[in-house]
mmCIF file of C-alpha atoms in Angstrom:
data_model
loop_
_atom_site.group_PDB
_atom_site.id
_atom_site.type_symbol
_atom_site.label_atom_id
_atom_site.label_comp_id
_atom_site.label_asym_id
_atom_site.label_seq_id
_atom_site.Cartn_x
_atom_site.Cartn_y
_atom_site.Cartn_z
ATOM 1 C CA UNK A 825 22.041 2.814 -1.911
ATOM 2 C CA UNK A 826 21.211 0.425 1.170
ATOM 3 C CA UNK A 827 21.931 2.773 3.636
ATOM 4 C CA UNK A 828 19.571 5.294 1.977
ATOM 5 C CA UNK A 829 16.925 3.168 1.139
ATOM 6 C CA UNK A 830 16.874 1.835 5.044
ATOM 7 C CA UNK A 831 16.791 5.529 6.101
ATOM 8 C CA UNK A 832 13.803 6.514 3.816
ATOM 9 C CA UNK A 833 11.986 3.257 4.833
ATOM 10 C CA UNK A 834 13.125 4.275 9.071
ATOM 11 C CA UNK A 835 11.630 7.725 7.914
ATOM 12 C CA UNK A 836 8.368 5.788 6.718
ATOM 13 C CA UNK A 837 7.856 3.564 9.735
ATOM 14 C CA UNK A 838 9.038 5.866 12.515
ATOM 15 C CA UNK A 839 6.315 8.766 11.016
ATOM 16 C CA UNK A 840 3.554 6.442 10.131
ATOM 17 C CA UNK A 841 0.579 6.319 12.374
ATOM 18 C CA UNK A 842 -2.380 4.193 10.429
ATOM 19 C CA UNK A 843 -0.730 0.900 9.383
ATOM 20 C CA UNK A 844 0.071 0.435 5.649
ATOM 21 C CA UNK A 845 -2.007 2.920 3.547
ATOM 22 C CA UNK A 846 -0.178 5.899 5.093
ATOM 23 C CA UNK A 847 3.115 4.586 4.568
ATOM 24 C CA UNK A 848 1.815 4.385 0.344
ATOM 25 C CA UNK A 849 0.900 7.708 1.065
ATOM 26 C CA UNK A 850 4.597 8.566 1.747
ATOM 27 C CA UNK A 851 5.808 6.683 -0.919
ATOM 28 C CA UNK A 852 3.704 8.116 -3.347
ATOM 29 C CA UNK A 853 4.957 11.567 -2.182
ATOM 30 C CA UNK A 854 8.798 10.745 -2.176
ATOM 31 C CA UNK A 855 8.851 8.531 -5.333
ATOM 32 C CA UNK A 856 5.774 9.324 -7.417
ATOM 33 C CA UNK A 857 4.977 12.828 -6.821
ATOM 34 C CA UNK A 858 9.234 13.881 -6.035
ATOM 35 C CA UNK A 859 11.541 12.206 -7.249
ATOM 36 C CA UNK A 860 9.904 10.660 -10.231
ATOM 37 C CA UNK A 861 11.671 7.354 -9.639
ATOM 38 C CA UNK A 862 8.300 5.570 -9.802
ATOM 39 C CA UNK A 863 4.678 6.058 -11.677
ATOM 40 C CA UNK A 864 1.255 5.889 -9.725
ATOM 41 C CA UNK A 865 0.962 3.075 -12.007
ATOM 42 C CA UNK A 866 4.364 1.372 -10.766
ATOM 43 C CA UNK A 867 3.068 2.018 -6.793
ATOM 44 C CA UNK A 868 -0.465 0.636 -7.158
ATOM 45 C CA UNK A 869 1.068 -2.343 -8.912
ATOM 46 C CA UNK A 870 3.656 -2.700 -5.798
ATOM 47 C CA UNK A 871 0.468 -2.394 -3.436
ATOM 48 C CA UNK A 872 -1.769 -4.726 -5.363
ATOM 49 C CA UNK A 873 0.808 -7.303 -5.255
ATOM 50 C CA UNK A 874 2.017 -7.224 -1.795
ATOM 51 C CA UNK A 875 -1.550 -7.224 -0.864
ATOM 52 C CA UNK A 876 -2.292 -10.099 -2.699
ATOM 53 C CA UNK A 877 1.117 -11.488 -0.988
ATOM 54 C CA UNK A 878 0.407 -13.607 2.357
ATOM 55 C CA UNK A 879 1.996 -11.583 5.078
ATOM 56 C CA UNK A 880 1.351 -7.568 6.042
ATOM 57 C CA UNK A 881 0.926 -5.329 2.907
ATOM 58 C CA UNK A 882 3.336 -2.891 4.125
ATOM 59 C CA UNK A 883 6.066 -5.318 4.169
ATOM 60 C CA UNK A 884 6.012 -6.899 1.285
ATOM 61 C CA UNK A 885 5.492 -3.930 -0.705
ATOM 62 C CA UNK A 886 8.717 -2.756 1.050
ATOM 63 C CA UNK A 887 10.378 -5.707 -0.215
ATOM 64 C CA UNK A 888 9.125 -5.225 -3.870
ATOM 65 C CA UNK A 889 10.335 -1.632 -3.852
ATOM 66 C CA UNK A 890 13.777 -2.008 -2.297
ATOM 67 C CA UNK A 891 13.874 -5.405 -4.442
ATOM 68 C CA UNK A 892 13.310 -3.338 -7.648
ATOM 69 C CA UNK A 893 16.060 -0.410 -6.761
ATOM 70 C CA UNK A 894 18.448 -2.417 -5.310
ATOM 71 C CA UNK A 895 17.803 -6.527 -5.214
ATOM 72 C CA UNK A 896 17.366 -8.520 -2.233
ATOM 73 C CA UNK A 897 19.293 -7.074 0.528
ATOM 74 C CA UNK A 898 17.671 -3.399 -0.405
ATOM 75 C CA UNK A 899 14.512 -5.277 0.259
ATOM 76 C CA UNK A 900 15.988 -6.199 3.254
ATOM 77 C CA UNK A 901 16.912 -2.672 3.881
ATOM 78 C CA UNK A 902 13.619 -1.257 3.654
ATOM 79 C CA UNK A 903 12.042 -4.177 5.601
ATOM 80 C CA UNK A 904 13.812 -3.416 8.676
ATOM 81 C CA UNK A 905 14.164 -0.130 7.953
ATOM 82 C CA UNK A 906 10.761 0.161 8.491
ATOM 83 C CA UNK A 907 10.462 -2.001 10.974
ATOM 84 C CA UNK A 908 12.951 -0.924 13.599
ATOM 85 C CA UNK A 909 11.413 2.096 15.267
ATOM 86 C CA UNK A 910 8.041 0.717 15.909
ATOM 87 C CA UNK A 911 9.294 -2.697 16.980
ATOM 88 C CA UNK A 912 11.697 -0.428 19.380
ATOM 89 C CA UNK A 913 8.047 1.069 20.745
ATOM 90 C CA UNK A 914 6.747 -1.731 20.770
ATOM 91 C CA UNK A 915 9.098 -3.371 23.059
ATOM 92 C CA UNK A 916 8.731 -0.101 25.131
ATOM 93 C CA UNK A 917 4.962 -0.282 25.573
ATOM 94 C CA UNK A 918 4.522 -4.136 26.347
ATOM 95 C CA UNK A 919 6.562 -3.250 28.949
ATOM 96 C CA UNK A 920 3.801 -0.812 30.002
ATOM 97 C CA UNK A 921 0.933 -2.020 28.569
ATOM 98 C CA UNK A 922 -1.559 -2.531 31.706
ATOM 99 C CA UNK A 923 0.013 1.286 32.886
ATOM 100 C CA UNK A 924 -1.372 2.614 29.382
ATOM 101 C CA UNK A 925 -4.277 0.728 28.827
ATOM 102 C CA UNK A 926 -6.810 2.818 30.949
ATOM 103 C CA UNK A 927 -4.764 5.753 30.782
ATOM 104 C CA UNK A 928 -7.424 8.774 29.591
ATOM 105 C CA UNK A 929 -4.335 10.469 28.191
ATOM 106 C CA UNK A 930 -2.951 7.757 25.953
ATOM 107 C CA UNK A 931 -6.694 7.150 24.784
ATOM 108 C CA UNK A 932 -7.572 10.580 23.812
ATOM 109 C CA UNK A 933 -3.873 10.632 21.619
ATOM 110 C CA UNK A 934 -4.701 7.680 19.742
ATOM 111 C CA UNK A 935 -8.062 8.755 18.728
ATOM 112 C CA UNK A 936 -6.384 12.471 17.637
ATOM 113 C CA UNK A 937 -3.913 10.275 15.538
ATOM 114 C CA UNK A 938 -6.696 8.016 13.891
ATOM 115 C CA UNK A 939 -8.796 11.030 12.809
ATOM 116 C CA UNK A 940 -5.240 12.771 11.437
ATOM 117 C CA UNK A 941 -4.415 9.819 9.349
ATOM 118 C CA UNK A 942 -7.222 9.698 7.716
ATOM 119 C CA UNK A 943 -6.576 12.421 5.279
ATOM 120 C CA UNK A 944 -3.397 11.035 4.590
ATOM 121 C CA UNK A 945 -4.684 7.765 3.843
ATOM 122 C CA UNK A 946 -7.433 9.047 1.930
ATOM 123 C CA UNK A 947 -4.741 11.162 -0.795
ATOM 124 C CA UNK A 948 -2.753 7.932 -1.470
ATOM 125 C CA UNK A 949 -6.374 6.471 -2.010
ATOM 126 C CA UNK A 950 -7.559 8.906 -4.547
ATOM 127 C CA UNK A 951 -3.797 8.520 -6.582
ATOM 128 C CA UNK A 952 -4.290 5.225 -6.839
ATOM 129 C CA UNK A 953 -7.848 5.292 -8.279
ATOM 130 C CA UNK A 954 -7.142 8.003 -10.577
ATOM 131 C CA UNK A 955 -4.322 5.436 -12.201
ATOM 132 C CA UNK A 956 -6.424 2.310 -11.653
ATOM 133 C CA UNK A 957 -8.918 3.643 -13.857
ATOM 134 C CA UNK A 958 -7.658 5.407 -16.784
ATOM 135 C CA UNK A 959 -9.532 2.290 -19.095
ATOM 136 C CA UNK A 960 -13.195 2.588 -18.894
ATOM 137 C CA UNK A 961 -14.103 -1.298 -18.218
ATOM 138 C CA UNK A 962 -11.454 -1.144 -14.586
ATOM 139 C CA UNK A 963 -14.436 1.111 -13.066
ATOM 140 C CA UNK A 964 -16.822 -1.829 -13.989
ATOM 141 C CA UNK A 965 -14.482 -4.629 -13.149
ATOM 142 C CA UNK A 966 -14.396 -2.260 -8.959
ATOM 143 C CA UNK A 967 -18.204 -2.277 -8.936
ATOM 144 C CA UNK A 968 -18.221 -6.487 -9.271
ATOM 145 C CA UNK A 969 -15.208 -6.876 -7.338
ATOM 146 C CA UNK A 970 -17.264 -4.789 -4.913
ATOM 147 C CA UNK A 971 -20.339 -6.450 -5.088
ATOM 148 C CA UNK A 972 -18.671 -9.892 -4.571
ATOM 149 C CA UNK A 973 -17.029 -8.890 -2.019
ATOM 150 C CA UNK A 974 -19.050 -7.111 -0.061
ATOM 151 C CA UNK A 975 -22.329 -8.722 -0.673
ATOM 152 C CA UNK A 976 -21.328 -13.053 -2.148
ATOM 153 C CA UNK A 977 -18.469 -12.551 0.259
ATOM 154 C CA UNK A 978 -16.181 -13.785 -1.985
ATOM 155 C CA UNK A 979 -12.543 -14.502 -1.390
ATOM 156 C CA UNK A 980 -9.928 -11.744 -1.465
ATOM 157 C CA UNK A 981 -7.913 -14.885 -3.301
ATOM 158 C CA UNK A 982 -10.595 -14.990 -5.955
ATOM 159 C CA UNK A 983 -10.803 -11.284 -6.469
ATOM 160 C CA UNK A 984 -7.606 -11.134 -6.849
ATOM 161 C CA UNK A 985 -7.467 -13.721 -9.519
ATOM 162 C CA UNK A 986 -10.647 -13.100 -11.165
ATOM 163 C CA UNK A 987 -9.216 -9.220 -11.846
ATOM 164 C CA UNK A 988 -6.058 -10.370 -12.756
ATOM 165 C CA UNK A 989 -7.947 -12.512 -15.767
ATOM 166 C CA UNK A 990 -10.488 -9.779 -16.340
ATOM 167 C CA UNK A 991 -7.088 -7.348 -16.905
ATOM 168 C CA UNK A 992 -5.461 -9.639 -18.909
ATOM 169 C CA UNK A 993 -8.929 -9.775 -21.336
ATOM 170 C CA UNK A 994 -8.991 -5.863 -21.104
ATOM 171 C CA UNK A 995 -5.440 -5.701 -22.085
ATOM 172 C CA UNK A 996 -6.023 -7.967 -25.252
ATOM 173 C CA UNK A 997 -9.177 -6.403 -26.403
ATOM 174 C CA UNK A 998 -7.392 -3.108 -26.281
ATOM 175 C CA UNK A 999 -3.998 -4.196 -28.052
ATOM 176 C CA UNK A 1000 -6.332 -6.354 -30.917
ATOM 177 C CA UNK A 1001 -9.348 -4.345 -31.657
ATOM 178 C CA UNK A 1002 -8.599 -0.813 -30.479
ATOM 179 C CA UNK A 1003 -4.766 -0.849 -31.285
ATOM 180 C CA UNK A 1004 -4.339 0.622 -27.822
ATOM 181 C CA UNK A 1005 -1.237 0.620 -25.424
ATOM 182 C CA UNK A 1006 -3.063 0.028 -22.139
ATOM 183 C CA UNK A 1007 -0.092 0.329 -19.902
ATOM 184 C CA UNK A 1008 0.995 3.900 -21.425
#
């Protein structure tokens, strides 16, 4: 189980061109949408916590997932997993890096892979929203989270907190008054 959770994760970081969002992208098409071993609810919970988590999204939500299949050292497996071909590149272009850095060529690549990834980004996006707001009130709850945000600048830490009290609310009103399974 290690050795095939560090492949899928060396898969994941050695295709991933975007930073974290793509690599949900893959997961959501290997585990959500394939193999059924998790729910888009089960994958935006893994990415809401690891980016509520201090540290890079990406990572921690590979430690949650290979932490949930297969305890700490398949965290560990899809950490460096994931890890180990771009710090290999890396390596490779800080070696380089004043060669590539006005290089037309190298330029004009990255901005072709930026405008690819966006698609890819923005499917894993849309999953996630579909499952995030299933219960009326959530698409409320995204409009003031948004508002604070973007316009009180308001703490990510405080957002995070203040929707994890608003869900909690949500979740009771539903279970007392509508007799409602909200996580179904």
């Amino acid at each position: 189980m290690l050795a095939k959770l560090f492949m899928q994760f060396l898969k994941f970081g050695s295709f991933t061109f975007g930073g974290g969002w793509s690599i949900v992208a893959q997961m959501k098409e290997l585990y959500v949408d394939r193999e059924k071993s998790l729910t888009d609810e089960e994958l935006l919970d893994l990415t809401s916590i690891g980016r509520s988590l201090p540290g890079t999204m990406i990572g921690n939500i590979a430690m949650l997932y290979g932490h949930r299949i297969a305890g700490f050292w398949g965290g560990i497996a899809c950490v460096f997993g994931m890890i180990a071909v771009p710090m290999l590149i890396l390596l490779l272009i800080t070696g380089f890096y004043t060669a590539f850095q006005h290089n037309l060529w190298v330029a004009s690549a990255m901005r072709g892979i930026r405008t690819a990834v966006a698609p890819v980004i923005l499917s894993a996006l849309m999953g996630m929203i579909k499952s995030a707001f299933k219960i009326s009130p959530c698409i409320l709850i995204a409009a003031a989270m948004f508002v604070l945000y973007f316009y009180f600048r308001v703490s990510c830490v405080w957002l995070v907190v203040i929707g994890a009290f608003l869900g909690l609310g949500i979740c009771e009103y539903y279970e007392r008054v509508k007799n409602f399974d909200v996580v179904a």
